[in-house]
Short mmCIF file of C-alpha atoms and ligand atoms in Angstrom, two decimals:
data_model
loop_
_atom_site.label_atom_id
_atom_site.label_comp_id
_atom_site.label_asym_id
_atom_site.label_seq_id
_atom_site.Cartn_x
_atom_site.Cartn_y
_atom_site.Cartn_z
CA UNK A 1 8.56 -35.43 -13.86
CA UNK A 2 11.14 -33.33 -11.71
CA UNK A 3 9.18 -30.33 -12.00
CA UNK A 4 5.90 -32.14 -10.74
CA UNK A 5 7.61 -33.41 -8.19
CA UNK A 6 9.05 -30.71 -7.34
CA UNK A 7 5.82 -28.38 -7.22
CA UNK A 8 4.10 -31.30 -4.69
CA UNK A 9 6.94 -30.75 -2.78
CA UNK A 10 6.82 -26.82 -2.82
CA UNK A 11 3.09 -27.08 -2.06
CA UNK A 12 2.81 -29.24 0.73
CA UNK A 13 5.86 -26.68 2.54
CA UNK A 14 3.12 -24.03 1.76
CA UNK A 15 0.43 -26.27 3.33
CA UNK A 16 2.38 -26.60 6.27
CA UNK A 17 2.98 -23.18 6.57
CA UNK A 18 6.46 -23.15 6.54
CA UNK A 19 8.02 -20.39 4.29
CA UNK A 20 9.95 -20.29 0.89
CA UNK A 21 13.29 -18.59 1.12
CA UNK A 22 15.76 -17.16 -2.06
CA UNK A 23 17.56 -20.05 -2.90
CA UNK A 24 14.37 -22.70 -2.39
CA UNK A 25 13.31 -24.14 -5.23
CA UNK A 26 9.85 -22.23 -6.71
CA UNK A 27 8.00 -22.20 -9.66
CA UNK A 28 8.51 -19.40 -12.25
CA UNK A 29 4.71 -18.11 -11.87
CA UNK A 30 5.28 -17.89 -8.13
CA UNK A 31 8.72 -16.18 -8.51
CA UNK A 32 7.00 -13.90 -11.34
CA UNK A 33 3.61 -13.06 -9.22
CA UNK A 34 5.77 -12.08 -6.32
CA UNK A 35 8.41 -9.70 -8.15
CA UNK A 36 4.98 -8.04 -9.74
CA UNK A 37 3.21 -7.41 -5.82
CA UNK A 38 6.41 -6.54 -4.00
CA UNK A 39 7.85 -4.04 -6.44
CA UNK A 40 4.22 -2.47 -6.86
CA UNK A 41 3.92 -2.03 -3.10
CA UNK A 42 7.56 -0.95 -3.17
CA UNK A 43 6.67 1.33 -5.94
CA UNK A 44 3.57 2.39 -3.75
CA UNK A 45 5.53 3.31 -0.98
CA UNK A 46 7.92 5.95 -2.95
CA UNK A 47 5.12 7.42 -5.01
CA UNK A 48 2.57 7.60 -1.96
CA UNK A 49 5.59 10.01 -0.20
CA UNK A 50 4.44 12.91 -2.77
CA UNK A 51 0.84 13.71 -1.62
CA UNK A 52 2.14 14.37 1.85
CA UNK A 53 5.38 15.60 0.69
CA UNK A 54 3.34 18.61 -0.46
CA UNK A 55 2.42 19.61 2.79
CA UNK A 56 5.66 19.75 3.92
CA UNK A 57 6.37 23.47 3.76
CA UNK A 58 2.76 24.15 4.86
CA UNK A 59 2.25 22.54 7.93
CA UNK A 60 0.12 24.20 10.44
CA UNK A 61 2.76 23.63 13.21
CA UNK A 62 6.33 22.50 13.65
CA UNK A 63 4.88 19.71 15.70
CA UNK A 64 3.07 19.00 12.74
CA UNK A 65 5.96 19.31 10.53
CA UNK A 66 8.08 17.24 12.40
CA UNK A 67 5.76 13.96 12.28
CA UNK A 68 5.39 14.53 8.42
CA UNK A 69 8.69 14.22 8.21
CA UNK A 70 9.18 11.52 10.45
CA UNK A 71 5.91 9.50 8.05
CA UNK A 72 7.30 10.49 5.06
CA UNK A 73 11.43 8.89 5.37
CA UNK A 74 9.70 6.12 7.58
CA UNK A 75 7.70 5.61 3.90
CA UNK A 76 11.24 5.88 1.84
CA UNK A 77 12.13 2.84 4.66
CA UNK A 78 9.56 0.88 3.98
CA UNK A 79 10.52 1.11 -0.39
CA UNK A 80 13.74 0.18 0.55
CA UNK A 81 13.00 -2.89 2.68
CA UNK A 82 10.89 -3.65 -0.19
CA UNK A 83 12.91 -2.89 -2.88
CA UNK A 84 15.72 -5.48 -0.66
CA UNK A 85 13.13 -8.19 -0.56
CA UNK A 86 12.20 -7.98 -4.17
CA UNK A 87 15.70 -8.17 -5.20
CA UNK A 88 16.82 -11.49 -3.49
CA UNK A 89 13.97 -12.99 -6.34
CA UNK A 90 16.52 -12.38 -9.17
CA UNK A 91 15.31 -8.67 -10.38
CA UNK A 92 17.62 -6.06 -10.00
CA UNK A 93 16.07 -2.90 -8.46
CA UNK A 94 17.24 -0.20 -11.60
CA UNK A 95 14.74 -2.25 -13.25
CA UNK A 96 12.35 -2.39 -11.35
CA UNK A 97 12.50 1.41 -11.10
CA UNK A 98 12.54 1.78 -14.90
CA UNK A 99 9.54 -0.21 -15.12
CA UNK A 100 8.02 2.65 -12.62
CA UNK A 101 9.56 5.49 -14.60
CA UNK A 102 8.51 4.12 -17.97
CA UNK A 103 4.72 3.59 -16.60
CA UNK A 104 4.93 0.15 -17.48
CA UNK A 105 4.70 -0.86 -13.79
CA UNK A 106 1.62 -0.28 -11.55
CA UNK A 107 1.46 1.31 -7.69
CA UNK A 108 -1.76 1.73 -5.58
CA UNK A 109 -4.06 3.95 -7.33
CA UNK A 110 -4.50 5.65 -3.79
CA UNK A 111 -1.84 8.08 -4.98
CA UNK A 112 -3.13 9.39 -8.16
CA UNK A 113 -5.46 11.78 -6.09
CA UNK A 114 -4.49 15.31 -4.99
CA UNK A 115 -4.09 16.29 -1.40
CA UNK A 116 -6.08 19.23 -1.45
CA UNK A 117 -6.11 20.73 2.15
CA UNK A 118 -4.67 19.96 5.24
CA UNK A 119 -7.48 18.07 6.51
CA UNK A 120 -5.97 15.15 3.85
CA UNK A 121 -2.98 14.79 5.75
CA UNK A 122 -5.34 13.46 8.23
CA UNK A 123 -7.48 11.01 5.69
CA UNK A 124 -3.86 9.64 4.37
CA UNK A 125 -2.78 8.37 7.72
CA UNK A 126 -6.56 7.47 9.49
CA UNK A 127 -7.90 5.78 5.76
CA UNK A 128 -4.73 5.14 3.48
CA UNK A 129 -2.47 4.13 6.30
CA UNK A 130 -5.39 2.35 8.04
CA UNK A 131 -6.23 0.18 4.64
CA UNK A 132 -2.55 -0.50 4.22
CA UNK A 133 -2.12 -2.27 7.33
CA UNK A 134 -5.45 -4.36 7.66
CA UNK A 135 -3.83 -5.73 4.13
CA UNK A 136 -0.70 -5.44 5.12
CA UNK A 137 -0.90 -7.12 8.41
CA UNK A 138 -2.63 -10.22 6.20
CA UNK A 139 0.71 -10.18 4.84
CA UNK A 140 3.02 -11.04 7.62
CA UNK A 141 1.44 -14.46 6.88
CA UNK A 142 2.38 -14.49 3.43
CA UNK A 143 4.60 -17.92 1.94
CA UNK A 144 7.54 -15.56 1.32
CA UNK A 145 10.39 -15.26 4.03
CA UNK A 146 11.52 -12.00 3.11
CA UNK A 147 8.32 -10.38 2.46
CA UNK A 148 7.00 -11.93 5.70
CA UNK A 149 9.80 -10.58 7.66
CA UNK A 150 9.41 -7.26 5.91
CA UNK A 151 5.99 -6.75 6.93
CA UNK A 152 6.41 -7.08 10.73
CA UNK A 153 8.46 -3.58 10.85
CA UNK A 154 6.47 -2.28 8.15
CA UNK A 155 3.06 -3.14 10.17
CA UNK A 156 4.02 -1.18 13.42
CA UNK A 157 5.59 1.56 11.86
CA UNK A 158 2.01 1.51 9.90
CA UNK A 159 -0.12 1.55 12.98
CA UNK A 160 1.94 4.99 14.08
CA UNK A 161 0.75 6.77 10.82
CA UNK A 162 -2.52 5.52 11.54
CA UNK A 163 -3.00 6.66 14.57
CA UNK A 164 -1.50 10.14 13.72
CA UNK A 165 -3.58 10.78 11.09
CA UNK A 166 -6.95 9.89 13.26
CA UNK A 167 -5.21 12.29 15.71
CA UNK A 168 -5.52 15.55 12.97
CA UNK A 169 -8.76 14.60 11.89
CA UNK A 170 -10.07 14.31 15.89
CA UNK A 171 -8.40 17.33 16.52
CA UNK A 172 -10.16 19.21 13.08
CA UNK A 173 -13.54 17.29 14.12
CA UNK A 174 -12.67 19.18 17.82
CA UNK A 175 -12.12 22.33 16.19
CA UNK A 176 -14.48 25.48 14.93
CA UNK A 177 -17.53 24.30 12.78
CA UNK A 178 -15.20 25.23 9.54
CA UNK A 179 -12.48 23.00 10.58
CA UNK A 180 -14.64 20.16 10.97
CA UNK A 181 -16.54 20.68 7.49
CA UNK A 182 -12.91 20.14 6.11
CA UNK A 183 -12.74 16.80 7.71
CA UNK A 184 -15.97 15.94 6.80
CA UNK A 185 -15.02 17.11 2.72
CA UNK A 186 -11.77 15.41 3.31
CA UNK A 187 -13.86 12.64 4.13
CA UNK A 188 -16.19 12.45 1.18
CA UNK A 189 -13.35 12.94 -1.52
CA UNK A 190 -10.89 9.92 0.05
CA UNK A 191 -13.53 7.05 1.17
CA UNK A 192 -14.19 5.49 -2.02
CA UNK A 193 -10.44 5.24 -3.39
CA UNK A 194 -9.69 4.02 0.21
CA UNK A 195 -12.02 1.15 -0.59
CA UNK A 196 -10.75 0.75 -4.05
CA UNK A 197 -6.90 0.13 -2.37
CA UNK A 198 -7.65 -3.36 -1.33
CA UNK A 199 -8.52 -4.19 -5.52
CA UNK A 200 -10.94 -5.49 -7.62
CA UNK A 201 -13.62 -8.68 -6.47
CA UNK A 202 -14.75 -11.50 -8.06
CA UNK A 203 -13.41 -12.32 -11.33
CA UNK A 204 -11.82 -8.83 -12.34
CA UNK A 205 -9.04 -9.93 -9.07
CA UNK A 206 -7.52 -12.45 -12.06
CA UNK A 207 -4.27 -13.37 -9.39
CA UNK A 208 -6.43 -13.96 -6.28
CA UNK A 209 -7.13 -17.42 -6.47
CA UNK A 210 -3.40 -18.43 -7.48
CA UNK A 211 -1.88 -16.01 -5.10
CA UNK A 212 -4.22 -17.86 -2.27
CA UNK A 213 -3.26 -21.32 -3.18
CA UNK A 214 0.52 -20.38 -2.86
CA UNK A 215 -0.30 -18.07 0.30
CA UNK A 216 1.20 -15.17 -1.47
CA UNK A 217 -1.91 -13.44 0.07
CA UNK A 218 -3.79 -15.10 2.73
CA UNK A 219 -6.87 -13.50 2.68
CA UNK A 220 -9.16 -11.93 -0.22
CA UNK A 221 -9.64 -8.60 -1.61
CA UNK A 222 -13.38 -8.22 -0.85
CA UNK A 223 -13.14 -9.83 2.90
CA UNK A 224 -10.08 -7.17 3.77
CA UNK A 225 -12.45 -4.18 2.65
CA UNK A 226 -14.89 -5.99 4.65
CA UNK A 227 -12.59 -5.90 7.44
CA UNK A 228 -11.54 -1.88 7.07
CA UNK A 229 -15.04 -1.20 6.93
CA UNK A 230 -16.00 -2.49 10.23
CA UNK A 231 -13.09 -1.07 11.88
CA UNK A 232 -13.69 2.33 10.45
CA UNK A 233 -17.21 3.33 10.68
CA UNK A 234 -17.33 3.19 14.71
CA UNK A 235 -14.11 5.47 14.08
CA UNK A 236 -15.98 8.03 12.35
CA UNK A 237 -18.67 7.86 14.18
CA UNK A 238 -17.07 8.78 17.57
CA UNK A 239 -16.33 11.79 15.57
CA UNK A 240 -19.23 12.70 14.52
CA UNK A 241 -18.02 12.19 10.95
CA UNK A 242 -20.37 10.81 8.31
CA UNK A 243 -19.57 8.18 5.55
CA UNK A 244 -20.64 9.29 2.41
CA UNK A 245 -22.49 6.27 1.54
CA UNK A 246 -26.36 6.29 1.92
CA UNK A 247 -26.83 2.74 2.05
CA UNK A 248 -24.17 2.24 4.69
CA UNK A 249 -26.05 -0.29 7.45
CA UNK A 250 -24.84 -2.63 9.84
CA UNK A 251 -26.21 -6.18 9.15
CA UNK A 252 -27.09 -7.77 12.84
CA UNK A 253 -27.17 -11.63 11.20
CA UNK A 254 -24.03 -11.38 8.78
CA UNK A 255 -21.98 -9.33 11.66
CA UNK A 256 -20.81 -6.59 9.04
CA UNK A 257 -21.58 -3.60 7.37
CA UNK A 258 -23.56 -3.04 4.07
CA UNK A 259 -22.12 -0.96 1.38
CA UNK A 260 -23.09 0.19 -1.86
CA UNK A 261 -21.33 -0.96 -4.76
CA UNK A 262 -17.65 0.69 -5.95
CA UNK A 263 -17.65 2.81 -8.84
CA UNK A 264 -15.77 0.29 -10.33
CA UNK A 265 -14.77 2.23 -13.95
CA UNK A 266 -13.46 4.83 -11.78
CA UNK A 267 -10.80 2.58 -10.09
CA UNK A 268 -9.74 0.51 -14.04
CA UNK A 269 -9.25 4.16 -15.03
CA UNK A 270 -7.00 4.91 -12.56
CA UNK A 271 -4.63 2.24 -12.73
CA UNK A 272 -4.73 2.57 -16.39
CA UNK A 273 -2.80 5.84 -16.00
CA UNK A 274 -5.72 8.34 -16.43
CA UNK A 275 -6.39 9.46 -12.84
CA UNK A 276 -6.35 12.86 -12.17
CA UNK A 277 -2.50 13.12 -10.83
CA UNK A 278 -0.96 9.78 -12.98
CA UNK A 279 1.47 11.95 -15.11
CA UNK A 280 2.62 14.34 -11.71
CA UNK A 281 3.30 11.67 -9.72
CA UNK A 282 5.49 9.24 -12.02
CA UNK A 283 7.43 12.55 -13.51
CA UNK A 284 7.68 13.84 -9.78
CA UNK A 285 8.86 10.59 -9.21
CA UNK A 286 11.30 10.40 -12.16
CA UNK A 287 13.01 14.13 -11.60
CA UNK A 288 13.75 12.73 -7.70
CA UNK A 289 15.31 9.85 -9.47
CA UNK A 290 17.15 11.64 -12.30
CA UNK A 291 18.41 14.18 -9.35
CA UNK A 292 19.80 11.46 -7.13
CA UNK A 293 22.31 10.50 -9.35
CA UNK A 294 25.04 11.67 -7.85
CA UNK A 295 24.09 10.20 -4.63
CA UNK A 296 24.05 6.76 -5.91
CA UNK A 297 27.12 7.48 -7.81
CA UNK A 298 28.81 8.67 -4.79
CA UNK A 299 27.73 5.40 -3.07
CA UNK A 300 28.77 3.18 -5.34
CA UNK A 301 32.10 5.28 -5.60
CA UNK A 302 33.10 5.05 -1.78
CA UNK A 303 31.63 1.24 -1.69
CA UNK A 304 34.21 0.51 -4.34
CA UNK A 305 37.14 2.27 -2.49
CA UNK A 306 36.43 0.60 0.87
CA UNK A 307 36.73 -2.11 -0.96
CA UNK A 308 39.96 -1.65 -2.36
CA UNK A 309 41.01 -0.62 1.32
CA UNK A 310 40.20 -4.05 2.54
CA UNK A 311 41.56 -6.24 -0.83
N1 FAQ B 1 -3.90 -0.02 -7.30
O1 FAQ B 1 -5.75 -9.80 -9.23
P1 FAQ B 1 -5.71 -8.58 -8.38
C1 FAQ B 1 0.59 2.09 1.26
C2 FAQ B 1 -4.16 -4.35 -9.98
S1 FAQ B 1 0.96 0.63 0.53
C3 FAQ B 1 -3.30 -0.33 -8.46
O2 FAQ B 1 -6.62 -8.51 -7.22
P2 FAQ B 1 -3.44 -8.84 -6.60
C4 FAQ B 1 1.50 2.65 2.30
C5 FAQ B 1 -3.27 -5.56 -9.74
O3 FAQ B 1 -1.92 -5.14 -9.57
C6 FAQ B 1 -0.34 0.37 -0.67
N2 FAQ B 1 -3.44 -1.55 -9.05
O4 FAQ B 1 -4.19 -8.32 -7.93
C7 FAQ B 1 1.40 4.11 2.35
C8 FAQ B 1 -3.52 -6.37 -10.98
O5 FAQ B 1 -2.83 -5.79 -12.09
P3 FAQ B 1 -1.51 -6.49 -12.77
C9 FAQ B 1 0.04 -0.69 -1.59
C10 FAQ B 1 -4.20 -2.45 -8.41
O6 FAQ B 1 -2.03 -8.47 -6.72
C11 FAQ B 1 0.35 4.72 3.01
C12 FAQ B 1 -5.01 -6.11 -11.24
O7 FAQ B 1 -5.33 -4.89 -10.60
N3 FAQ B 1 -0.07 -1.96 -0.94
O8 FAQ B 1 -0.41 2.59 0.91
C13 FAQ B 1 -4.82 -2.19 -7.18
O9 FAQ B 1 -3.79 -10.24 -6.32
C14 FAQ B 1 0.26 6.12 3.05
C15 FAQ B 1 -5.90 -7.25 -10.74
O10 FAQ B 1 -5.93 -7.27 -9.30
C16 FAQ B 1 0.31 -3.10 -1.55
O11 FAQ B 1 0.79 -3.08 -2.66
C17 FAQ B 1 -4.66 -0.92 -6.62
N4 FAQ B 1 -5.24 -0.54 -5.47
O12 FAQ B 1 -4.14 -7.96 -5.43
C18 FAQ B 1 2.37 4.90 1.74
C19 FAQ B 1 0.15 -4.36 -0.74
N5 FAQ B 1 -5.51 -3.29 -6.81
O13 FAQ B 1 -0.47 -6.55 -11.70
C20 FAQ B 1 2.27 6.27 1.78
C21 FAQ B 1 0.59 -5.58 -1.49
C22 FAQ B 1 -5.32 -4.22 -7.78
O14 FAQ B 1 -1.94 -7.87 -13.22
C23 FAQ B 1 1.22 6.88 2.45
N6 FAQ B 1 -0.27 -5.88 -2.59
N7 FAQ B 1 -4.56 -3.71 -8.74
O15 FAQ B 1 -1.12 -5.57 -13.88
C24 FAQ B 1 -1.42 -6.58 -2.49
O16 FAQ B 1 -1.86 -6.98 -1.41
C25 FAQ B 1 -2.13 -6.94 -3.77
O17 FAQ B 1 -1.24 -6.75 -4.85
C26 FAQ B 1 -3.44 -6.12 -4.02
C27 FAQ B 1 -4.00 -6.56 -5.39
C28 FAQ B 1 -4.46 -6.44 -2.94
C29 FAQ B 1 -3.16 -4.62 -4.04
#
């Protein structure tokens, strides 16, 4: 009887649109369904600073170098705001992290695909960067207080990377015929998993219509790809790029672009561990771990002894 009353209660504060802090009362599912999204974008975030990471030392310019840089710590920011908000749900962050280290936990499939040239450095920031933010900026409205809050800073640090990586891919798409055949390969390898960021549709997105009703998300898989769609195909265009989908057409009534369907095996094997750079990236990710130990250690160590300074 509490507990019915108490979920009316929760879901007409949803309805309202007010949002749910720490120490509200929530159901287990919602507490559950929110540890699972926020540590896999957390996890996201760390694991999706490798495929630029190795362009680091290969940068065509310092300029160049610099703004990786810059994009890659503002990445290891955006894990640790997430990693914060996570945590005030109960879960402490070493396990989240082992859950990431054992493969038990999942992070966008987006990063179990090489970076091949430097012409990827542009698709990460124009299409990965570009898809995380029309999701991401969905987000801002989500039920959660510190999620919500997260996402502001995470949006407009987001729209920077974006707009840097359209920058190297107008610059290639300016450049000699060769450098613009690199975008355009660039192109054809990163469109599809782009698409397949914002999840499955239909039935196969089994949280969806849950994680609606409690305005975890506040908008659907499908109608975000939608959304990245439109935005990006004028973007390519004006470059003179080509999207390598044949049946690509803008439909007058509906207001949207048709798109063929998503190779949809491709994506369940992916997040099943058997893309082509799964193992890399989670021991990559483990060996930075494992090799930060003293860091955390020495953290922990000086924490303690301010501590004492104060007692
Ligand atoms: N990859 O029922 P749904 C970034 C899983 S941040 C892997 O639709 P949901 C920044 C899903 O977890 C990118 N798994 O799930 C950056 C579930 O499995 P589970 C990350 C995926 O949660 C840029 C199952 O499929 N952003 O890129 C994926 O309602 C550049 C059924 O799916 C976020 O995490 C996928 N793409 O909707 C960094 C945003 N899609 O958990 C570096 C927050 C689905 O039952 C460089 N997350 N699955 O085992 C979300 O908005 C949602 O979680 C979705 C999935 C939309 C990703």
């Amino acid at each position: 009887m509490e507990d019915i009353k108490n979920l009316e209660h929760f879901q007409a504060k949803i309805d309202r649109g007010d949002k749910i802090e720490p120490n509200d009362w929530m159901p287990d599912a919602y507490r559950k369904s929110l540890v699972r999204m926020m540590s896999q974008h957390a996890h996201s975030e760390i694991v999706g600073m490798l495929p630029e990471g190795n362009w680091l030392t290969r940068a065509p310019s310092l300029r160049r170098k610099m703004i990786a840089m810059a994009k890659i710590q503002d990445e290891a920011g955006h894990g640790l705001y997430l990693y914060s908000a996570a945590e005030t749900l109960g879960t402490p962050r070493e396990e989240l992290l082992h859950a990431l280290h054992t493969g038990k936990a999942k992070y966008s499939s987006i990063f179990n695909y090489p970076t091949l040239t430097w012409a990827d450095m542009g698709m990460v920031g124009w299409l990965v960067d570009g898809a995380a933010m029309v999701n991401q900026v969905s987000l801002i409205g989500t039920s959660y207080g510190p999620y919500s809050r997260a996402m502001v800073r995470i949006c407009k640090e987001e729209a920077f990377h974006n707009r840097q990586g359209y920058e190297i891919v107008a610059t290639l798409c300016d450049g000699t015929p060769e450098q613009k055949e690199m975008a355009q390969e660039a192109l054809n390898r990163w469109w599809w998993p782009s698409l397949m960021m914002f999840g499955p549709k239909g039935e196969a997105s089994v949280h969806s219509e849950q994680s609606l009703k409690w305005k975890i998300k506040t908008e659907d898989n499908e109608s975000l790809r939608q959304s990245f769609i439109d935005m990006t195909v004028p973007q390519a265009e004006a470059r003179g790029l080509k999207i390598p989908d044949d049946n690509l057409k803008w439909n007058e009534e509906e207001n949207r672009y048709e798109y063929s369907e998503i190779q949809w095996d491709e994506f369940f094997n992916v997040i099943k561990g058997n893309g082509v750079m799964n193992s890399k990236r989670v021991a990559a990710r483990k060996d930075a771990h494992d090799n930060g130990a003293w860091v955390r250690d020495a953290a922990e160590a000086y924490a303690k002894k301010q501590a004492q300074k104060v007692a």
